[in-house]
């Protein structure tokens, strides 16, 4: 990659943020999705409704939460409900337009594994498991996924179906009676991928500035497909970068500092 | 009617070896002081349940007190994996543990069903998810009106639930505010319950009529234990000690370091230490 | 996102003849002003649902606007029977109405299922109760773990729900306090919703974090209509006008007296009259 | 009846109140049960937990509510929950020791009709229906019933089974899978009735002062049975009467007065 005045990680977060609209209701996974959703809120989508599975609805944190239940999520929320209510009325109720997930292991059809590497009963690595993701994946209007590319993450075949994307592609969701759209967008540190409307596999629609097709394939475990009308992702604007960097700086000051700095 | 006792009395009066136990708290208000007292008292062969087993369950598992764990997300929130749980699941150290794994929706609905006195919960879940294959407690029911097949899980009914809350009043009513998680459900679903609280006040006259309150007759024992949720937090009292969560990743990475830490900070400590631990974290709010 | 409109606009924009409609409120916060506006606008052939049809539904039924009523307790609370509903059920005046009758548990669970996006609700109910015989929408499911047979009812999903609440803020979020009934569920279960409020405030910064709040994006239309719950009450604003409930027993006992009353107090009235009606009932609280 | 310094209605309410214990959790029906429950709370059972189906838990009103959702029930409650929560966690959850019901029509086995007189589809009188009663009758630990005696109320055969008592007697509840005790006590304006442990029919255990067996049978539509060890109900004490009359007077002042008197 050529030398740029932003990092691939910044480009990823900003490209992901751009996918969100002002009237979206977004169920936010922790980590990369949380950064993207809050950058969207702090830039072009000030009225976006962000929901975390801890029960906080319409939250507007000043710094990124370390956990999905940080106190500031509640303090800035429109309302905070119990976790059973969150999963029943709000997620299962069909009120969420976008579920934004990360992935430890991902295939070309947007199926996600965050449970185990290896065999379930005798795992090589026991990961945290699904948490809210299995039902986020089926109940939200559509699913955006964001993760850094690597051969360990983007694999031909995932070890465990924690969250169902498009299965083996095509009409796999319909066959299971799932009525929501499923994964429709993948934003990595190298590219933006859309979902092919028929095969339902991810197809690169734009490369981030300075990224080559070889870069993408070298960090992806499946044979990469490209859209016919490929674009270059517009680089971050000065404002987008400022919003993201200010947010990260505030977050670092709040979470990373000495204990005495953290007292409110 | 709730009785006010010391944490030591509450644990010994309510918990038995082999019990099914929930120490609930969703990031917020995690009853760490109670977990540490249970470890000190030597209780073992426990079946633990919780949506989000975090450091508390990593400690119980690492100390060999856990026979089985029912859960939906076994991570160090915002940090990564739980290394003691990994060691138990991957290597059987210090003992094999049985696991029963659900999604958050599954666990939350199962507690709700427990609180509601139902034998099972119904929800739209696990569609295409492989947990159905490995967990025989994920079944289905058919809607008698539409024919839709929905997920069913058995209700969760702990022998004992431990929670931490902000306040009790003199009558033993308990107030939980902020991120309330599934604590109300976990208490109502349980046969017995122990609540540690930041503060005991005269009455709740100034409390919102629809606040999350557990009447005293639904709670078994209450212990006044300021700081009892450290390193998690208590909305209105102190903030989350994120540094401790980050440090745990290193402490728990090594068996001997973990054991030394538990010896010093849990086995040789007393419940009163928690008030000191949060002194630096106290929030102006 | 909720839009702030007049009650007249809200009713004409959201309600159509033949719709399935809930005007919810459990003794408290009954949306009388909305009911009266619906009567004035002439909407008819409605399927009404509500746990506790009271004077409001007696008025709609007596005016011949109701095709079907789904309910669990059709009385004048603390007074007696609803005489216009009786006249319709017993004598078909002014028209025959179809009824679908449940228990409170059945209705409450059915709204809950509607809010939760489920096709049906499961609960332990109707054991030995004869409603099962006369209501084909009371069915059963079998627990796949214990074999217990439980009651099942279809979810309630109104086309429109009308409620009255204490406050909206400028963003259209709605606050309900006190006896909250099933109003949150009835709004979340509905395709569209209209909320009349006592007061519009700048923000909810001083509101308890776990208060019953409907975010603005879950509500279709909001109307500022002080007194809109009269003769029921609004906790913190005015008390229940018990005398009106008692008087209704006489007014509704006679078809002509009823019609004259409706002509004067509803058909020839305007929504603004409600503020005057509660002026005497305003509570210092 | 001989002339007494209390009315049969007062005796009924006080006898019903006496049946409640300080540690009971009581689901309160409106009308006669509400008066009895609050007299108990204001006399020998100050810590009794009273629950009304409007969601008010642990309420302590100063005057009797006209409806089950009067504002004072909420203002004085330990907490007020939603109606779905009330029926799921609190009633169905098995936390209520006593359900206290009134009855429009009642048979000797404690089955209650508050739905219709006549045929359901073509009723002679359409009554309010069940409300909370069908599940109160099956979910509470046991059921107390209070009503004034009359041939219209206490009948050989009820027109509609709104709430199930003991069916046709014996083990009818067990046969339906109901695990709670059902109607165990009936308090009328003339007598206290217990439930026969085998046949499950109501049996008079004490007559109120001045009441004869003829009075009871004349106002009861089934052949009355009497216990072997019949008692006379102890008359109201001075304190019981004072509590009840003060409560009624406060209630009348609050609900019955001119509008301007009602403002808080």
mmCIF file of C-alpha atoms in Angstrom, chain B:
data_model
loop_
_atom_site.group_PDB
_atom_site.id
_atom_site.type_symbol
_atom_site.label_atom_id
_atom_site.label_comp_id
_atom_site.label_asym_id
_atom_site.label_seq_id
_atom_site.Cartn_x
_atom_site.Cartn_y
_atom_site.Cartn_z
ATOM 1 C CA UNK B 1 -39.288 -11.597 54.377
ATOM 2 C CA UNK B 2 -35.671 -10.642 53.722
ATOM 3 C CA UNK B 3 -33.317 -10.785 56.682
ATOM 4 C CA UNK B 4 -30.279 -8.534 56.992
ATOM 5 C CA UNK B 5 -27.187 -10.625 57.675
ATOM 6 C CA UNK B 6 -23.462 -10.619 57.035
ATOM 7 C CA UNK B 7 -22.278 -11.902 53.662
ATOM 8 C CA UNK B 8 -20.642 -14.836 55.374
ATOM 9 C CA UNK B 9 -23.927 -15.825 57.014
ATOM 10 C CA UNK B 10 -25.886 -15.290 53.820
ATOM 11 C CA UNK B 11 -23.626 -17.578 51.805
ATOM 12 C CA UNK B 12 -23.534 -20.351 54.365
ATOM 13 C CA UNK B 13 -27.293 -20.180 54.982
ATOM 14 C CA UNK B 14 -28.300 -20.207 51.321
ATOM 15 C CA UNK B 15 -25.695 -22.148 49.338
ATOM 16 C CA UNK B 16 -24.922 -25.860 49.351
ATOM 17 C CA UNK B 17 -22.349 -27.856 47.432
ATOM 18 C CA UNK B 18 -23.838 -29.092 44.177
ATOM 19 C CA UNK B 19 -26.381 -26.264 43.940
ATOM 20 C CA UNK B 20 -27.451 -24.600 40.731
ATOM 21 C CA UNK B 21 -26.468 -20.966 41.145
ATOM 22 C CA UNK B 22 -26.836 -17.712 39.247
ATOM 23 C CA UNK B 23 -24.588 -14.771 40.059
ATOM 24 C CA UNK B 24 -26.305 -12.368 37.677
ATOM 25 C CA UNK B 25 -25.355 -8.934 36.446
ATOM 26 C CA UNK B 26 -25.060 -7.681 32.885
ATOM 27 C CA UNK B 27 -21.708 -5.832 32.932
ATOM 28 C CA UNK B 28 -23.250 -3.645 35.635
ATOM 29 C CA UNK B 29 -23.753 -4.692 39.304
ATOM 30 C CA UNK B 30 -21.913 -8.009 39.144
ATOM 31 C CA UNK B 31 -21.889 -9.575 42.630
ATOM 32 C CA UNK B 32 -18.105 -10.071 42.940
ATOM 33 C CA UNK B 33 -18.004 -9.860 46.730
ATOM 34 C CA UNK B 34 -20.488 -12.730 46.920
ATOM 35 C CA UNK B 35 -18.483 -14.810 44.442
ATOM 36 C CA UNK B 36 -15.333 -14.296 46.503
ATOM 37 C CA UNK B 37 -17.099 -15.271 49.717
ATOM 38 C CA UNK B 38 -18.364 -18.447 48.031
ATOM 39 C CA UNK B 39 -14.796 -19.256 46.975
ATOM 40 C CA UNK B 40 -13.526 -18.645 50.513
ATOM 41 C CA UNK B 41 -16.200 -20.866 52.044
ATOM 42 C CA UNK B 42 -15.096 -23.713 49.792
ATOM 43 C CA UNK B 43 -18.386 -24.496 48.050
ATOM 44 C CA UNK B 44 -17.900 -26.755 45.061
ATOM 45 C CA UNK B 45 -19.565 -28.902 42.375
ATOM 46 C CA UNK B 46 -21.685 -25.909 41.451
ATOM 47 C CA UNK B 47 -23.757 -25.604 38.312
ATOM 48 C CA UNK B 48 -23.383 -21.974 37.331
ATOM 49 C CA UNK B 49 -25.699 -20.094 35.045
ATOM 50 C CA UNK B 50 -25.326 -16.608 33.627
ATOM 51 C CA UNK B 51 -25.686 -14.864 30.271
ATOM 52 C CA UNK B 52 -22.241 -13.312 30.503
ATOM 53 C CA UNK B 53 -19.846 -15.316 32.637
ATOM 54 C CA UNK B 54 -16.947 -12.928 33.054
ATOM 55 C CA UNK B 55 -14.031 -12.693 35.484
ATOM 56 C CA UNK B 56 -16.213 -13.930 38.339
ATOM 57 C CA UNK B 57 -16.928 -17.236 36.649
ATOM 58 C CA UNK B 58 -13.350 -17.433 35.324
ATOM 59 C CA UNK B 59 -12.290 -17.346 38.977
ATOM 60 C CA UNK B 60 -14.800 -19.990 40.111
ATOM 61 C CA UNK B 61 -13.903 -22.253 37.189
ATOM 62 C CA UNK B 62 -10.158 -21.715 37.701
ATOM 63 C CA UNK B 63 -10.536 -22.659 41.365
ATOM 64 C CA UNK B 64 -12.187 -25.926 40.381
ATOM 65 C CA UNK B 65 -15.547 -25.206 41.951
ATOM 66 C CA UNK B 66 -17.664 -25.654 38.845
ATOM 67 C CA UNK B 67 -19.215 -28.861 37.541
ATOM 68 C CA UNK B 68 -21.298 -27.316 34.789
ATOM 69 C CA UNK B 69 -21.824 -23.895 33.254
ATOM 70 C CA UNK B 70 -24.948 -22.675 31.426
ATOM 71 C CA UNK B 71 -24.187 -19.484 29.497
ATOM 72 C CA UNK B 72 -24.441 -17.454 26.306
ATOM 73 C CA UNK B 73 -21.252 -15.355 26.136
ATOM 74 C CA UNK B 74 -18.140 -16.450 27.961
ATOM 75 C CA UNK B 75 -15.768 -13.515 27.455
ATOM 76 C CA UNK B 76 -13.917 -10.753 29.240
ATOM 77 C CA UNK B 77 -16.106 -7.867 28.030
ATOM 78 C CA UNK B 78 -14.215 -5.590 25.692
ATOM 79 C CA UNK B 79 -10.960 -7.448 26.341
ATOM 80 C CA UNK B 80 -11.163 -10.934 24.901
ATOM 81 C CA UNK B 81 -11.360 -14.534 25.999
ATOM 82 C CA UNK B 82 -11.650 -15.998 29.491
ATOM 83 C CA UNK B 83 -8.434 -17.904 29.917
ATOM 84 C CA UNK B 84 -9.371 -20.022 32.947
ATOM 85 C CA UNK B 85 -12.582 -21.154 31.250
ATOM 86 C CA UNK B 86 -10.586 -21.923 28.096
ATOM 87 C CA UNK B 87 -8.133 -23.971 30.122
ATOM 88 C CA UNK B 88 -10.976 -25.966 31.656
ATOM 89 C CA UNK B 89 -12.813 -26.527 28.368
ATOM 90 C CA UNK B 90 -9.729 -27.143 26.215
ATOM 91 C CA UNK B 91 -7.481 -28.965 28.723
ATOM 92 C CA UNK B 92 -9.691 -30.033 31.600
ATOM 93 C CA UNK B 93 -7.670 -27.981 34.097
ATOM 94 C CA UNK B 94 -8.201 -27.999 37.015
ATOM 95 C CA UNK B 95 -11.164 -30.239 36.162
ATOM 96 C CA UNK B 96 -13.443 -31.026 33.265
ATOM 97 C CA UNK B 97 -16.529 -28.862 33.102
ATOM 98 C CA UNK B 98 -19.754 -29.584 31.332
ATOM 99 C CA UNK B 99 -21.157 -26.728 29.303
ATOM 100 C CA UNK B 100 -24.683 -25.926 28.142
ATOM 101 C CA UNK B 101 -24.586 -23.091 25.657
ATOM 102 C CA UNK B 102 -27.375 -20.785 24.531
ATOM 103 C CA UNK B 103 -27.748 -17.382 22.905
ATOM 104 C CA UNK B 104 -28.526 -14.281 24.994
ATOM 105 C CA UNK B 105 -32.091 -14.434 23.671
ATOM 106 C CA UNK B 106 -32.341 -18.052 24.806
ATOM 107 C CA UNK B 107 -30.981 -17.338 28.299
ATOM 108 C CA UNK B 108 -33.018 -14.147 28.776
ATOM 109 C CA UNK B 109 -36.229 -15.873 27.728
ATOM 110 C CA UNK B 110 -35.411 -18.854 29.948
ATOM 111 C CA UNK B 111 -34.990 -16.647 33.028
ATOM 112 C CA UNK B 112 -38.190 -14.832 32.084
ATOM 113 C CA UNK B 113 -40.015 -18.159 31.949
ATOM 114 C CA UNK B 114 -38.507 -19.106 35.301
ATOM 115 C CA UNK B 115 -39.756 -15.879 36.874
ATOM 116 C CA UNK B 116 -43.154 -16.443 35.255
ATOM 117 C CA UNK B 117 -43.498 -19.953 36.676
ATOM 118 C CA UNK B 118 -43.568 -21.554 33.232
ATOM 119 C CA UNK B 119 -41.703 -24.765 32.380
ATOM 120 C CA UNK B 120 -40.308 -23.385 29.120
ATOM 121 C CA UNK B 121 -39.856 -20.276 27.002
ATOM 122 C CA UNK B 122 -40.898 -19.715 23.400
ATOM 123 C CA UNK B 123 -39.140 -17.323 21.047
ATOM 124 C CA UNK B 124 -38.056 -16.916 17.437
ATOM 125 C CA UNK B 125 -34.437 -17.952 17.624
ATOM 126 C CA UNK B 126 -31.550 -20.179 16.659
ATOM 127 C CA UNK B 127 -32.616 -20.030 13.004
ATOM 128 C CA UNK B 128 -29.795 -21.724 11.131
ATOM 129 C CA UNK B 129 -27.643 -21.629 14.268
ATOM 130 C CA UNK B 130 -25.535 -24.674 15.053
ATOM 131 C CA UNK B 131 -26.103 -24.475 18.829
ATOM 132 C CA UNK B 132 -29.288 -26.433 18.152
ATOM 133 C CA UNK B 133 -27.106 -29.367 17.091
ATOM 134 C CA UNK B 134 -24.946 -29.429 20.232
ATOM 135 C CA UNK B 135 -27.499 -28.457 22.906
ATOM 136 C CA UNK B 136 -30.354 -30.950 23.398
ATOM 137 C CA UNK B 137 -32.168 -28.361 25.505
ATOM 138 C CA UNK B 138 -32.913 -26.305 22.407
ATOM 139 C CA UNK B 139 -36.144 -27.713 21.013
ATOM 140 C CA UNK B 140 -39.153 -26.354 19.183
ATOM 141 C CA UNK B 141 -42.894 -25.820 19.435
ATOM 142 C CA UNK B 142 -45.377 -25.145 16.670
ATOM 143 C CA UNK B 143 -47.719 -22.172 16.794
ATOM 144 C CA UNK B 144 -51.266 -23.576 16.969
ATOM 145 C CA UNK B 145 -52.553 -20.635 14.912
ATOM 146 C CA UNK B 146 -49.986 -20.060 12.148
ATOM 147 C CA UNK B 147 -48.030 -23.318 12.085
ATOM 148 C CA UNK B 148 -44.745 -21.434 12.526
ATOM 149 C CA UNK B 149 -42.048 -23.433 14.284
ATOM 150 C CA UNK B 150 -40.466 -21.505 17.156
ATOM 151 C CA UNK B 151 -37.570 -22.213 19.488
ATOM 152 C CA UNK B 152 -38.203 -23.576 22.981
ATOM 153 C CA UNK B 153 -35.794 -23.763 25.912
ATOM 154 C CA UNK B 154 -36.411 -24.962 29.462
ATOM 155 C CA UNK B 155 -36.988 -22.320 32.120
ATOM 156 C CA UNK B 156 -33.988 -21.473 34.291
ATOM 157 C CA UNK B 157 -34.744 -22.070 37.982
ATOM 158 C CA UNK B 158 -31.632 -21.607 40.142
ATOM 159 C CA UNK B 159 -31.458 -22.964 43.667
ATOM 160 C CA UNK B 160 -29.915 -19.636 44.636
ATOM 161 C CA UNK B 161 -29.466 -16.335 42.843
ATOM 162 C CA UNK B 162 -26.907 -13.793 44.011
ATOM 163 C CA UNK B 163 -27.148 -10.190 42.795
ATOM 164 C CA UNK B 164 -25.737 -6.822 43.783
ATOM 165 C CA UNK B 165 -28.066 -3.813 43.912
ATOM 166 C CA UNK B 166 -27.891 -0.142 44.754
ATOM 167 C CA UNK B 167 -30.210 0.079 47.737
ATOM 168 C CA UNK B 168 -32.300 -1.763 50.229
ATOM 169 C CA UNK B 169 -34.737 -0.071 52.569
ATOM 170 C CA UNK B 170 -35.361 -1.102 56.181
ATOM 171 C CA UNK B 171 -38.221 -3.374 55.135
ATOM 172 C CA UNK B 172 -35.892 -5.282 52.831
ATOM 173 C CA UNK B 173 -37.205 -3.994 49.518
ATOM 174 C CA UNK B 174 -34.403 -3.805 46.942
ATOM 175 C CA UNK B 175 -33.870 -1.136 44.269
ATOM 176 C CA UNK B 176 -31.963 -1.798 41.029
ATOM 177 C CA UNK B 177 -31.325 1.117 38.661
ATOM 178 C CA UNK B 178 -29.623 1.674 35.328
ATOM 179 C CA UNK B 179 -28.702 -1.400 33.299
ATOM 180 C CA UNK B 180 -30.965 -3.847 35.106
ATOM 181 C CA UNK B 181 -30.060 -6.907 33.027
ATOM 182 C CA UNK B 182 -31.933 -10.037 34.042
ATOM 183 C CA UNK B 183 -31.492 -9.619 37.773
ATOM 184 C CA UNK B 184 -35.161 -9.255 38.652
ATOM 185 C CA UNK B 185 -35.977 -12.372 36.654
ATOM 186 C CA UNK B 186 -33.034 -14.302 38.132
ATOM 187 C CA UNK B 187 -34.205 -13.534 41.673
ATOM 188 C CA UNK B 188 -37.874 -14.294 40.980
ATOM 189 C CA UNK B 189 -36.902 -17.549 39.206
ATOM 190 C CA UNK B 190 -34.795 -18.778 42.133
ATOM 191 C CA UNK B 191 -35.756 -20.767 45.206
ATOM 192 C CA UNK B 192 -33.549 -18.523 47.400
ATOM 193 C CA UNK B 193 -31.814 -15.212 46.801
ATOM 194 C CA UNK B 194 -29.023 -13.148 48.300
ATOM 195 C CA UNK B 195 -28.677 -9.455 47.525
ATOM 196 C CA UNK B 196 -25.624 -7.391 48.416
ATOM 197 C CA UNK B 197 -26.344 -3.649 48.415
ATOM 198 C CA UNK B 198 -24.367 -0.423 48.321
ATOM 199 C CA UNK B 199 -26.590 1.303 50.812
ATOM 200 C CA UNK B 200 -29.444 0.741 53.257
ATOM 201 C CA UNK B 201 -31.923 3.616 53.405
ATOM 202 C CA UNK B 202 -34.982 4.282 55.519
ATOM 203 C CA UNK B 203 -37.591 4.060 52.760
ATOM 204 C CA UNK B 204 -38.069 4.389 48.996
ATOM 205 C CA UNK B 205 -40.508 7.295 49.152
ATOM 206 C CA UNK B 206 -38.541 9.282 46.587
ATOM 207 C CA UNK B 207 -38.223 6.402 44.129
ATOM 208 C CA UNK B 208 -40.033 6.410 40.788
ATOM 209 C CA UNK B 209 -43.267 4.334 40.971
ATOM 210 C CA UNK B 210 -42.166 2.096 38.095
ATOM 211 C CA UNK B 211 -38.540 1.611 39.161
ATOM 212 C CA UNK B 212 -37.173 -1.924 39.295
ATOM 213 C CA UNK B 213 -37.944 -2.895 42.884
ATOM 214 C CA UNK B 214 -37.937 -6.354 44.418
ATOM 215 C CA UNK B 215 -40.295 -6.371 47.428
ATOM 216 C CA UNK B 216 -38.640 -7.680 50.595
ATOM 217 C CA UNK B 217 -40.771 -10.824 50.675
ATOM 218 C CA UNK B 218 -39.239 -11.966 47.368
ATOM 219 C CA UNK B 219 -35.674 -11.861 48.735
ATOM 220 C CA UNK B 220 -34.102 -14.262 51.247
ATOM 221 C CA UNK B 221 -31.039 -12.420 52.561
ATOM 222 C CA UNK B 222 -29.659 -8.907 52.227
ATOM 223 C CA UNK B 223 -26.071 -7.882 53.024
ATOM 224 C CA UNK B 224 -24.911 -4.303 53.232
ATOM 225 C CA UNK B 225 -21.684 -4.471 51.247
ATOM 226 C CA UNK B 226 -20.474 -1.204 49.711
ATOM 227 C CA UNK B 227 -18.283 -1.766 46.677
ATOM 228 C CA UNK B 228 -19.516 -5.345 46.326
ATOM 229 C CA UNK B 229 -19.702 -5.085 42.536
ATOM 230 C CA UNK B 230 -16.029 -4.127 41.979
ATOM 231 C CA UNK B 231 -14.455 -4.306 39.382
ATOM 232 C CA UNK B 232 -17.822 -3.889 37.650
ATOM 233 C CA UNK B 233 -19.764 -0.794 38.632
ATOM 234 C CA UNK B 234 -22.777 0.521 40.487
ATOM 235 C CA UNK B 235 -24.678 3.238 38.621
ATOM 236 C CA UNK B 236 -24.754 6.326 40.845
ATOM 237 C CA UNK B 237 -21.977 5.028 43.145
ATOM 238 C CA UNK B 238 -18.778 4.192 41.279
ATOM 239 C CA UNK B 239 -17.592 3.594 37.739
ATOM 240 C CA UNK B 240 -16.273 0.456 36.093
ATOM 241 C CA UNK B 241 -12.656 -0.374 36.889
ATOM 242 C CA UNK B 242 -11.699 -1.063 33.289
ATOM 243 C CA UNK B 243 -8.009 -1.358 34.202
ATOM 244 C CA UNK B 244 -8.739 -4.440 36.324
ATOM 245 C CA UNK B 245 -10.548 -6.087 33.424
ATOM 246 C CA UNK B 246 -7.552 -5.386 31.199
ATOM 247 C CA UNK B 247 -5.095 -6.666 33.810
ATOM 248 C CA UNK B 248 -7.056 -9.880 34.239
ATOM 249 C CA UNK B 249 -6.031 -10.959 30.775
ATOM 250 C CA UNK B 250 -2.447 -11.278 32.023
ATOM 251 C CA UNK B 251 -3.242 -12.674 35.471
ATOM 252 C CA UNK B 252 -5.445 -15.400 34.073
ATOM 253 C CA UNK B 253 -3.031 -16.348 31.272
ATOM 254 C CA UNK B 254 -0.862 -18.351 33.653
ATOM 255 C CA UNK B 255 -2.045 -21.014 36.097
ATOM 256 C CA UNK B 256 0.417 -20.137 38.844
ATOM 257 C CA UNK B 257 -0.013 -16.433 38.543
ATOM 258 C CA UNK B 258 -3.771 -16.934 38.711
ATOM 259 C CA UNK B 259 -3.469 -19.061 41.846
ATOM 260 C CA UNK B 260 -1.186 -16.585 43.558
ATOM 261 C CA UNK B 261 -3.570 -13.760 42.713
ATOM 262 C CA UNK B 262 -6.558 -15.683 44.089
ATOM 263 C CA UNK B 263 -4.625 -16.515 47.252
ATOM 264 C CA UNK B 264 -3.786 -12.893 47.928
ATOM 265 C CA UNK B 265 -6.896 -11.103 46.694
ATOM 266 C CA UNK B 266 -9.645 -13.604 47.455
ATOM 267 C CA UNK B 267 -8.691 -16.380 49.870
ATOM 268 C CA UNK B 268 -6.819 -14.097 52.256
ATOM 269 C CA UNK B 269 -9.181 -11.141 51.840
ATOM 270 C CA UNK B 270 -12.367 -10.145 53.619
ATOM 271 C CA UNK B 271 -15.605 -8.732 52.170
ATOM 272 C CA UNK B 272 -14.824 -5.339 53.702
ATOM 273 C CA UNK B 273 -11.973 -4.867 51.203
ATOM 274 C CA UNK B 274 -14.482 -4.065 48.466
ATOM 275 C CA UNK B 275 -15.345 -0.680 49.944
ATOM 276 C CA UNK B 276 -11.663 0.268 49.730
ATOM 277 C CA UNK B 277 -11.327 -1.027 46.179
ATOM 278 C CA UNK B 278 -13.976 1.347 44.886
ATOM 279 C CA UNK B 279 -12.838 4.382 46.849
ATOM 280 C CA UNK B 280 -10.828 5.550 43.847
ATOM 281 C CA UNK B 281 -13.671 4.804 41.436
ATOM 282 C CA UNK B 282 -16.362 6.779 43.153
ATOM 283 C CA UNK B 283 -18.286 8.875 40.754
ATOM 284 C CA UNK B 284 -19.492 12.383 41.387
ATOM 285 C CA UNK B 285 -22.784 11.200 39.878
#
